[in-house]
Amino acid sequence: MSVTPTVTYDDILAARDRIAGQVDRTPVRHSRRLSLLTGAEVWVKFDNLHFTGSFKERGALNRLLQLTPDERRRGVVAASAGNHAQALAYHGGRLGIPVTIVMPEGTPFVKADGTRAHGATVVIKGLDFTGSTEEAHRLRDEKGYVFISAFDDEGIVTGQGVCAVEFLEDAPDLDALIIPIGGGGLIAGCAVAAKAMKPDIRIFGVEAAMYPSFTAKRRGETPKCSGQTIAEGIAIKAVGDIPFAIADPLIEDVLVCQEADFETAVSYYATLEKAVAEGAGAGGLAALLAYPDRFKGMKVGLVLCGGNIDARMLAVVLNRELVREKRLIVYRILGDDRPGMMSKMSGVIGGLGGNIIDVVHNRLALDVPAKGAEFDIMVETRGEAHAQEIRQGLEEAGYALRMG
């Protein structure tokens, strides 16, 4: 499909004026901790602080305000994993516009519940975003709704570009912006605005390794997209035609990140910045952590574009990061099944400053002697060196460690 880009900087400024006073202007802050960690000078725009928890509000409101009176009466329908859904639902409710949202099966509860709380009708249909889009199109045809894409819409792209206007007004010296890519609406709008305000600024995109649709389209390849990613907000099998045509000539490179990169970024936002980020929202930091040499010494802007993550998933991610850092470790010990054995092992661990979190006895494994037992002891440590010190202490005390 051939698309001629029609989004201009003047369009984005008009969108800024159109939504003024109805969408929060989120803060931009220099992060000393992330700067020390990465070797770049890092600024963060906290779009997780929008009322609905993500950057999507600007585009959604801009598009809703452009509806005709007849379209407002008929209502709108969209397919969304959650953030576009909540933004449309919230602002649609404010404006008295009926909103129906189709969500894929497996959408995080926090996003589905948040959308319903804003008054929208939620339909769970489709194994993925593609399936949900097909159902949204069916409802559009059947009910007469106006379909509003989460990204493949000029009004959406224009509204999202306001993010970069705000960012560069607050941090005009930035050398680069790193922006997550799902359907491409955010990076397309931001690239137009940023390049108009500062032509030499460098624009980098971020994609999840499981869903590299922008990268594949750039290469003229069919994208191979599948799997469960923590960055479900950018788990899009096909980047939008409109945002791709706009963004492709303006983006220097697209950085593909693995699941561990997104998990670490979510964890660092929580522990270093005291900010809640969902997987996709932490994409910019994930890329900075995965490709630090690309940005050494540069003034880099990261859009923390969403914070709608399930509390359970956030807890899982934080604990997994403790495991990566060897601050939470399991020592598997083969020993005799006799009174006092556990006390002696815990004495060694406690004496070296380890904190025992959990203990599991396995007496039925066939590779364990009938008079023996296998102990899985989960221990909290101060880090890798401390974990190794405890391992060495257990071995010196005569315990056979099978793995750790």
PDB file of N, CA and C in Angstrom, residues 34 36 41 43 85 103 105 197 204 226 276 278 299 327 333 345 396 399:
ATOM      1  N   LEU A  34      20.536   6.981  36.019  1.00  0.00           N
ATOM      2  CA  LEU A  34      20.619   6.299  34.724  1.00  0.00           C
ATOM      3  C   LEU A  34      21.806   6.807  33.911  1.00  0.00           C
ATOM      4  N   LEU A  36      24.747   7.757  35.207  1.00  0.00           N
ATOM      5  CA  LEU A  36      25.910   7.058  35.752  1.00  0.00           C
ATOM      6  C   LEU A  36      25.950   5.602  35.303  1.00  0.00           C
ATOM      7  N   GLU A  41      24.121  10.955  28.936  1.00  0.00           N
ATOM      8  CA  GLU A  41      23.384  11.928  29.738  1.00  0.00           C
ATOM      9  C   GLU A  41      21.905  11.699  29.440  1.00  0.00           C
ATOM     10  N   TRP A  43      17.809  11.963  29.874  1.00  0.00           N
ATOM     11  CA  TRP A  43      16.599  12.664  30.284  1.00  0.00           C
ATOM     12  C   TRP A  43      15.409  11.735  30.058  1.00  0.00           C
ATOM     13  N   ALA A  85      -6.931   1.880  24.323  1.00  0.00           N
ATOM     14  CA  ALA A  85      -8.287   1.617  24.803  1.00  0.00           C
ATOM     15  C   ALA A  85      -8.648   2.545  25.952  1.00  0.00           C
ATOM     16  N   MET A 103     -10.357  -6.242  22.680  1.00  0.00           N
ATOM     17  CA  MET A 103      -9.043  -6.571  23.238  1.00  0.00           C
ATOM     18  C   MET A 103      -8.693  -8.022  22.958  1.00  0.00           C
ATOM     19  N   GLU A 105      -7.333 -11.812  23.621  1.00  0.00           N
ATOM     20  CA  GLU A 105      -7.312 -12.711  24.766  1.00  0.00           C
ATOM     21  C   GLU A 105      -5.930 -12.648  25.420  1.00  0.00           C
ATOM     22  N   MET A 197      11.982  20.839  14.931  1.00  0.00           N
ATOM     23  CA  MET A 197      12.507  21.701  15.983  1.00  0.00           C
ATOM     24  C   MET A 197      14.030  21.688  16.040  1.00  0.00           C
ATOM     25  N   PHE A 204      15.990   7.145  17.171  1.00  0.00           N
ATOM     26  CA  PHE A 204      16.173   5.694  17.217  1.00  0.00           C
ATOM     27  C   PHE A 204      14.869   5.041  17.675  1.00  0.00           C
ATOM     28  N   SER A 226       5.741 -13.548  16.778  1.00  0.00           N
ATOM     29  CA  SER A 226       4.943 -14.462  17.588  1.00  0.00           C
ATOM     30  C   SER A 226       5.530 -14.521  18.987  1.00  0.00           C
ATOM     31  N   VAL A 276       7.022   3.449  37.953  1.00  0.00           N
ATOM     32  CA  VAL A 276       6.455   2.207  37.434  1.00  0.00           C
ATOM     33  C   VAL A 276       6.394   2.277  35.909  1.00  0.00           C
ATOM     34  N   GLU A 278       5.626  -0.191  32.344  1.00  0.00           N
ATOM     35  CA  GLU A 278       5.280  -1.462  31.724  1.00  0.00           C
ATOM     36  C   GLU A 278       6.398  -1.841  30.765  1.00  0.00           C
ATOM     37  N   LYS A 299      23.588  13.172  24.795  1.00  0.00           N
ATOM     38  CA  LYS A 299      22.420  13.612  25.555  1.00  0.00           C
ATOM     39  C   LYS A 299      21.206  12.905  24.961  1.00  0.00           C
ATOM     40  N   ARG A 327      21.317 -11.850  43.643  1.00  0.00           N
ATOM     41  CA  ARG A 327      20.881 -11.389  44.967  1.00  0.00           C
ATOM     42  C   ARG A 327      19.791 -12.289  45.527  1.00  0.00           C
ATOM     43  N   ILE A 333      21.538 -28.722  47.614  1.00  0.00           N
ATOM     44  CA  ILE A 333      22.513 -29.454  48.426  1.00  0.00           C
ATOM     45  C   ILE A 333      22.040 -30.889  48.631  1.00  0.00           C
ATOM     46  N   MET A 345      23.265 -26.526  58.102  1.00  0.00           N
ATOM     47  CA  MET A 345      23.391 -25.802  56.828  1.00  0.00           C
ATOM     48  C   MET A 345      22.978 -24.348  56.998  1.00  0.00           C
ATOM     49  N   GLU A 396      33.178 -25.833  51.829  1.00  0.00           N
ATOM     50  CA  GLU A 396      34.230 -26.048  52.822  1.00  0.00           C
ATOM     51  C   GLU A 396      33.690 -26.764  54.053  1.00  0.00           C
ATOM     52  N   TYR A 399      29.478 -29.831  52.376  1.00  0.00           N
ATOM     53  CA  TYR A 399      28.219 -30.085  51.673  1.00  0.00           C
ATOM     54  C   TYR A 399      28.424 -30.130  50.162  1.00  0.00           C
TER      55      TYR A 399
END
